[in-house]
GROMACS .gro file of C-alpha atoms in nm:
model
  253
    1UNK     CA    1  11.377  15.306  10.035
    2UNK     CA    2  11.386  14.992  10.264
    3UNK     CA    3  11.124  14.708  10.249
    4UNK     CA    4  11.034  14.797  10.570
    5UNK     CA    5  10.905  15.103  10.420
    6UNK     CA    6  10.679  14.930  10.189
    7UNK     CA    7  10.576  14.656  10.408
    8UNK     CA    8  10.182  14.744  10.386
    9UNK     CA    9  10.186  14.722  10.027
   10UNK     CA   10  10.369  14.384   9.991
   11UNK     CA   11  10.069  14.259   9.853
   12UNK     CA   12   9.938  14.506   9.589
   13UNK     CA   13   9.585  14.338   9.594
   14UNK     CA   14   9.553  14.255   9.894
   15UNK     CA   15   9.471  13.866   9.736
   16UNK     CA   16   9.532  13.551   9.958
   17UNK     CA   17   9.445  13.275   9.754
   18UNK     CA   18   9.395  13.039  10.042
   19UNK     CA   19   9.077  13.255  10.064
   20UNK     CA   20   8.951  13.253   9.730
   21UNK     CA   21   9.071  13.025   9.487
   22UNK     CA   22   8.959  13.245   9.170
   23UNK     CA   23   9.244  13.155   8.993
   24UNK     CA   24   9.074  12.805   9.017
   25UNK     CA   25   8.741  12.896   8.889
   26UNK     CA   26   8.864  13.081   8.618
   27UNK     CA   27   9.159  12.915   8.477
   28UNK     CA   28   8.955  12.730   8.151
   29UNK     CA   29   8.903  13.103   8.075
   30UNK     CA   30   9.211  13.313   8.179
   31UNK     CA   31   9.388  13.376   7.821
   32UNK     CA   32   9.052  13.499   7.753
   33UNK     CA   33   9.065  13.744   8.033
   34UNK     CA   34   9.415  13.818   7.956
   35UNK     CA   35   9.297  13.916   7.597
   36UNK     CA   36   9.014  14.120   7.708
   37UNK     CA   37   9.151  14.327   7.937
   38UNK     CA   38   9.497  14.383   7.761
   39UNK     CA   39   9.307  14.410   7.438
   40UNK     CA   40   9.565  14.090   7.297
   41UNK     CA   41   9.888  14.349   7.394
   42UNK     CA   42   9.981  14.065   7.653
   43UNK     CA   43  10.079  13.834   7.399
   44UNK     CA   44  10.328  14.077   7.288
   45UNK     CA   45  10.462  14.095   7.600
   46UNK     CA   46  10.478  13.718   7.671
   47UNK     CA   47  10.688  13.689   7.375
   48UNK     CA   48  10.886  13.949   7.459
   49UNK     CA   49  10.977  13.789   7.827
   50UNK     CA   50  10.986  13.464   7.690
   51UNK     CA   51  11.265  13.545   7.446
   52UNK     CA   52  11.458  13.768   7.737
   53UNK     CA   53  11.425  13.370   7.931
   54UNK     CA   54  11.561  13.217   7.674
   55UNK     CA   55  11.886  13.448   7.656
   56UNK     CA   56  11.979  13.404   8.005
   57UNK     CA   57  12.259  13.133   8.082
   58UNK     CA   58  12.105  12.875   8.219
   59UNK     CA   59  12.072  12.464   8.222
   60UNK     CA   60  11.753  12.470   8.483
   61UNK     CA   61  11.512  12.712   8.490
   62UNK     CA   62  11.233  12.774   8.778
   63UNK     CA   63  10.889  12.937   8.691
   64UNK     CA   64  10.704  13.062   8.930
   65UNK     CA   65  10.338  13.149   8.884
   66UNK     CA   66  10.337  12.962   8.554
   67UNK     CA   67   9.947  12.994   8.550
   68UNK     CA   68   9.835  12.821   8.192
   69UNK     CA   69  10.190  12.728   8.055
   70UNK     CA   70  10.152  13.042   7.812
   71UNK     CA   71  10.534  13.217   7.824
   72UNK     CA   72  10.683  12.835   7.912
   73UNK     CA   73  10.532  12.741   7.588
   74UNK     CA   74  10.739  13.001   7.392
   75UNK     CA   75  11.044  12.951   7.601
   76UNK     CA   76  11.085  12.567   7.519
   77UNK     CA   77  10.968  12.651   7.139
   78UNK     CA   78  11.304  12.825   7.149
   79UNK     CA   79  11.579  12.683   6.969
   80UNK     CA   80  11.844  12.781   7.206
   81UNK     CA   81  11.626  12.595   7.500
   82UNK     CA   82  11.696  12.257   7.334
   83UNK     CA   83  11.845  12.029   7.629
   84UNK     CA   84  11.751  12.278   7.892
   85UNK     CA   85  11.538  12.217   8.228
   86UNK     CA   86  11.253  12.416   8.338
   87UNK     CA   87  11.039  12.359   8.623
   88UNK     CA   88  10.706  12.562   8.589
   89UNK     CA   89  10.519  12.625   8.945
   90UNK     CA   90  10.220  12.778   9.040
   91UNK     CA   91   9.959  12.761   9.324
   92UNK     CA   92   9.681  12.655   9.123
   93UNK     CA   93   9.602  12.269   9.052
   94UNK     CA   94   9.400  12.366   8.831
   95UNK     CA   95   9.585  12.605   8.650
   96UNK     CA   96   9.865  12.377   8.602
   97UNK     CA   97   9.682  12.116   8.459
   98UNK     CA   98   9.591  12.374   8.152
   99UNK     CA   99   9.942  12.396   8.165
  100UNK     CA  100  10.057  12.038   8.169
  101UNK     CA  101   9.801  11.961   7.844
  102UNK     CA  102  10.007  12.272   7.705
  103UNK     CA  103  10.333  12.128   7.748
  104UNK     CA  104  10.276  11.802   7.636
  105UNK     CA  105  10.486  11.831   7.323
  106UNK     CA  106  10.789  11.917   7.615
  107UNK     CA  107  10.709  11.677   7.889
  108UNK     CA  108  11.068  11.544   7.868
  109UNK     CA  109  11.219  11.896   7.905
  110UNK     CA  110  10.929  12.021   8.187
  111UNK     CA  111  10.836  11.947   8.520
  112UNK     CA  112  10.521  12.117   8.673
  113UNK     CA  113  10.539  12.155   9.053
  114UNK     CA  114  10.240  12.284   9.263
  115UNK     CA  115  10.438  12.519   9.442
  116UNK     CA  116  10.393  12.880   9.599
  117UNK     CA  117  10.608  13.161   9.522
  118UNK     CA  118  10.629  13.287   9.919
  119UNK     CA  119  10.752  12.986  10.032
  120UNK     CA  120  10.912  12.713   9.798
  121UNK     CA  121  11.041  12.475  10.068
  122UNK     CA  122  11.062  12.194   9.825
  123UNK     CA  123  11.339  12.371   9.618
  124UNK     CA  124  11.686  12.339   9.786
  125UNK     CA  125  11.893  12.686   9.826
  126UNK     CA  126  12.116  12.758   9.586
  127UNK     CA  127  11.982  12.535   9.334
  128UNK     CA  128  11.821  12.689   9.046
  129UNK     CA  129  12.023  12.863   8.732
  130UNK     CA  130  11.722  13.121   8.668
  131UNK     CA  131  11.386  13.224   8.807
  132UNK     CA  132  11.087  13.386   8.648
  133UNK     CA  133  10.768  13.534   8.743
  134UNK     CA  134  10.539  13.684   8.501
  135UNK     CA  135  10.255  13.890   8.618
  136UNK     CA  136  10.246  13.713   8.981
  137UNK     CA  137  10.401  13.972   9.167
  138UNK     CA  138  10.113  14.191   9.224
  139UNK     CA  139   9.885  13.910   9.362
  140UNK     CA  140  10.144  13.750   9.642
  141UNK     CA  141  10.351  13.930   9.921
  142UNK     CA  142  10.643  14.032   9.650
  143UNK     CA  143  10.900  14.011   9.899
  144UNK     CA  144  10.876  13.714  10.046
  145UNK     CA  145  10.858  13.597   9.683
  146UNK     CA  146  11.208  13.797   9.619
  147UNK     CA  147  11.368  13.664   9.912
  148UNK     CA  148  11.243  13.288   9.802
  149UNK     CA  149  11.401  13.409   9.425
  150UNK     CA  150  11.742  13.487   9.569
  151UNK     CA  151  11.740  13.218   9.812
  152UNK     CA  152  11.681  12.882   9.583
  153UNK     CA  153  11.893  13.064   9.285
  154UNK     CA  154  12.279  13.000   9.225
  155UNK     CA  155  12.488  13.287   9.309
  156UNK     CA  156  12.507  13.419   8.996
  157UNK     CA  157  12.212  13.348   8.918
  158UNK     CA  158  11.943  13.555   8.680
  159UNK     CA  159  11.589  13.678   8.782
  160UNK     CA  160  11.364  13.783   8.496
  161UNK     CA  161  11.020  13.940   8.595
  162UNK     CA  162  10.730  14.078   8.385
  163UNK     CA  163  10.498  14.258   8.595
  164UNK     CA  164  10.276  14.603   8.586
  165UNK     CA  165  10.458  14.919   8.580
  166UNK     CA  166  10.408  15.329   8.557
  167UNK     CA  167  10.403  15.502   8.224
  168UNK     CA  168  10.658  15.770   8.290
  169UNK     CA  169  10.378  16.035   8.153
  170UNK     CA  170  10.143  16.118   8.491
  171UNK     CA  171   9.861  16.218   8.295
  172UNK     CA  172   9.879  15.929   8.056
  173UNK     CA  173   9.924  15.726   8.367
  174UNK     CA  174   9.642  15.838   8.555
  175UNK     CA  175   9.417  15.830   8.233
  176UNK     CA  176   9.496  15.474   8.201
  177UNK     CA  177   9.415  15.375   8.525
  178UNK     CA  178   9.074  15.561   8.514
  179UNK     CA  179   9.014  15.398   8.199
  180UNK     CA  180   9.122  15.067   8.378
  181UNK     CA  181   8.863  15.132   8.701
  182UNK     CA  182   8.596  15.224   8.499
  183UNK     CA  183   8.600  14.972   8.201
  184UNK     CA  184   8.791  14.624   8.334
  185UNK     CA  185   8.488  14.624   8.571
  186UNK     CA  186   8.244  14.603   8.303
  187UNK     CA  187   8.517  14.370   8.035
  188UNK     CA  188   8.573  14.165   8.355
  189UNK     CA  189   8.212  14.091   8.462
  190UNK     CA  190   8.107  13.970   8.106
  191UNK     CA  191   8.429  13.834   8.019
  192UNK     CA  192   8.388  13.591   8.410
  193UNK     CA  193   8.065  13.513   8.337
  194UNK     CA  194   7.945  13.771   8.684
  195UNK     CA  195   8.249  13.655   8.895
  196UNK     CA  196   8.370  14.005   9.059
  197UNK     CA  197   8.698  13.856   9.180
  198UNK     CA  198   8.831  13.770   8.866
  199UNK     CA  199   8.867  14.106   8.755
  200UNK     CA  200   8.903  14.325   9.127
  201UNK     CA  201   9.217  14.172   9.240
  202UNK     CA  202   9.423  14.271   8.886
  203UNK     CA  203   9.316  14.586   8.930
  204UNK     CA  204   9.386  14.629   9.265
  205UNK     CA  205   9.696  14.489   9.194
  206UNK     CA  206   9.810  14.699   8.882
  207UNK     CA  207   9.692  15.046   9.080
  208UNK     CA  208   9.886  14.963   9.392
  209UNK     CA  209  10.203  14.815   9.236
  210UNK     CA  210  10.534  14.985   9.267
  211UNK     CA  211  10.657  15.202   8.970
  212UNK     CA  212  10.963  15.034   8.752
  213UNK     CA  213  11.224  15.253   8.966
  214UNK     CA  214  11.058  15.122   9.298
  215UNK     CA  215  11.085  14.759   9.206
  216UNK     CA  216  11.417  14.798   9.083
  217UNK     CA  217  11.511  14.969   9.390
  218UNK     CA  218  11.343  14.649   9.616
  219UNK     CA  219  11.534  14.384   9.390
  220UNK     CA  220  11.828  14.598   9.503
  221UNK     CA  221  11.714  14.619   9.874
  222UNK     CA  222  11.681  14.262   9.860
  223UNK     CA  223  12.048  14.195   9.791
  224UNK     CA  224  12.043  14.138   9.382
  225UNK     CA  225  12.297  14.324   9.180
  226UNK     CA  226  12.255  14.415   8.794
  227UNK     CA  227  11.885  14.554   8.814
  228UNK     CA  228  11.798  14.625   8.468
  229UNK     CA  229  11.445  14.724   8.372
  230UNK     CA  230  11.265  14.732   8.014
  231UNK     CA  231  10.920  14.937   7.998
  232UNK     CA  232  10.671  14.789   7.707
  233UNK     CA  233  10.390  14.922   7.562
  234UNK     CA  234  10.466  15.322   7.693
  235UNK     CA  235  10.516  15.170   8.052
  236UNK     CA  236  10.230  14.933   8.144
  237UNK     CA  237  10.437  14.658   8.221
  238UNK     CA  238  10.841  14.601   8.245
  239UNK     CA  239  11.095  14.325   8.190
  240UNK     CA  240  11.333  14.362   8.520
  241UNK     CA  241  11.616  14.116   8.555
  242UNK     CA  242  11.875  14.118   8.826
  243UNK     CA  243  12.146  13.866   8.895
  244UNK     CA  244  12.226  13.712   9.255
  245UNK     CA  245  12.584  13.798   9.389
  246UNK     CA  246  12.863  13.561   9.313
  247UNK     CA  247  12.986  13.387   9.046
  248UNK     CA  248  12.841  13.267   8.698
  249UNK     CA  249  12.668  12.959   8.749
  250UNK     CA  250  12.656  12.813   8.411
  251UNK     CA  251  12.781  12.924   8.044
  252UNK     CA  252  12.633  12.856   7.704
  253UNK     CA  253  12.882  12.666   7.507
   0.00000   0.00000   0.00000
């Protein structure tokens, strides 16, 4: 499968946030959100992600969609992170200042950078030991935000992702997502306090977004190497990381 081939879906809900700037409205409220429609399973997987970050080789880390500062809090509470960079991105001002109150106990070992995944001009090629993105996928053109992951990364270079995935089980599957269509609706509108965007573009996004073996399959299209991919909690989300070609760019001592 090409990326041609799944050019109409590069953005699996259809969100452009120069539009709408929901993100925005709701970010004093979006670990709520996250905890009502994942019934608190997303902290699971945050900490999950957060210690696969942590693992990788690397002395500077970039995080894209960074959101609240929720997964960058866990990877600096890491031991191992001690004297390691990250700089945590996302498109939202608004968002990142939730974040930057977050991270105030790592200013020294954080930078927060208003930045969009599609198009990260600001970061030079080749520059960055590993990149993240954590549930950010389904809401921007993925590819572009692949090809910007590969291009400002080292060769060698890791890619961790958490994003929405296929439980292998088609029934189970398809039950979920009619459980998701009929009830995130209802969680969402409370939960937003009536604002229907909040909740329609994550579910737009988590119906229409490649299964693990397609996204692995991209990251390979793309031009990574190593795709690996880790399904949690029966398949609604996976862990993918992929390295860029060429050599290591930095060991742990």
């Amino acid at each position: 499968m090409s990326t041609d081939d799944t050019a109409p879906q590069q953005n699996a809900a259809e969100f452009a946030w120069q539009n709408d700037d929901v993100f925005g409205r709701i970010a004093s409220r979006y670990d709520q959100l996250c905890d009502v429609f994942s019934f608190g399973i997303h902290r699971l997987w945050k900490r999950r992600v957060a210690r696969r970050i942590a693992s990788e080789d690397w002395r500077t880390l970039l995080d894209g969609a960074t959101g609240t500062g929720d997964i960058i809090l866990r990877v600096l509470a890491d031991s191992s992170t001690q004297g390691r960079t990250v700089i945590a991105s996302d498109v939202s001002a608004k968002m990142l200042a939730i974040a930057e109150q977050r991270l105030r106990a790592f200013q020294d070992a954080v930078s927060l950078r208003l930045l969009d995944a599609e198009n990260m001009s600001a970061i030079p090629t080749d520059s960055i030991d590993a990149y993240s993105i954590s549930l950010g996928l389904k809401i921007c053109n993925r590819h572009l935000a692949v090809q910007e992951a590969l291009r400002v990364l080292k060769p060698g270079g890791r890619l961790i992702v958490l994003e929405a995935s296929n439980i292998r089980w088609k029934l189970l599957h398809r039950a979920y997502l009619a459980y998701m269509t009929v009830c995130m609706p209802v969680l969402g509108w409370l939960a937003s306090g009536g604002d229907a965007s909040a909740y329609s573009y994550l579910l737009q996004g988590v119906r229409d977004f490649p299964t693990a073996e397609q996204l692995a399959q991209e990251l390979l299209n793309h031009g990574f190497e190593e795709v690996t991919f880790e399904r949690l909690s029966l398949g609604i989300v996976a862990i993918h990381t992929a390295r860029k070609p060429g050599a290591k760019p930095y060991s742990q001592p």
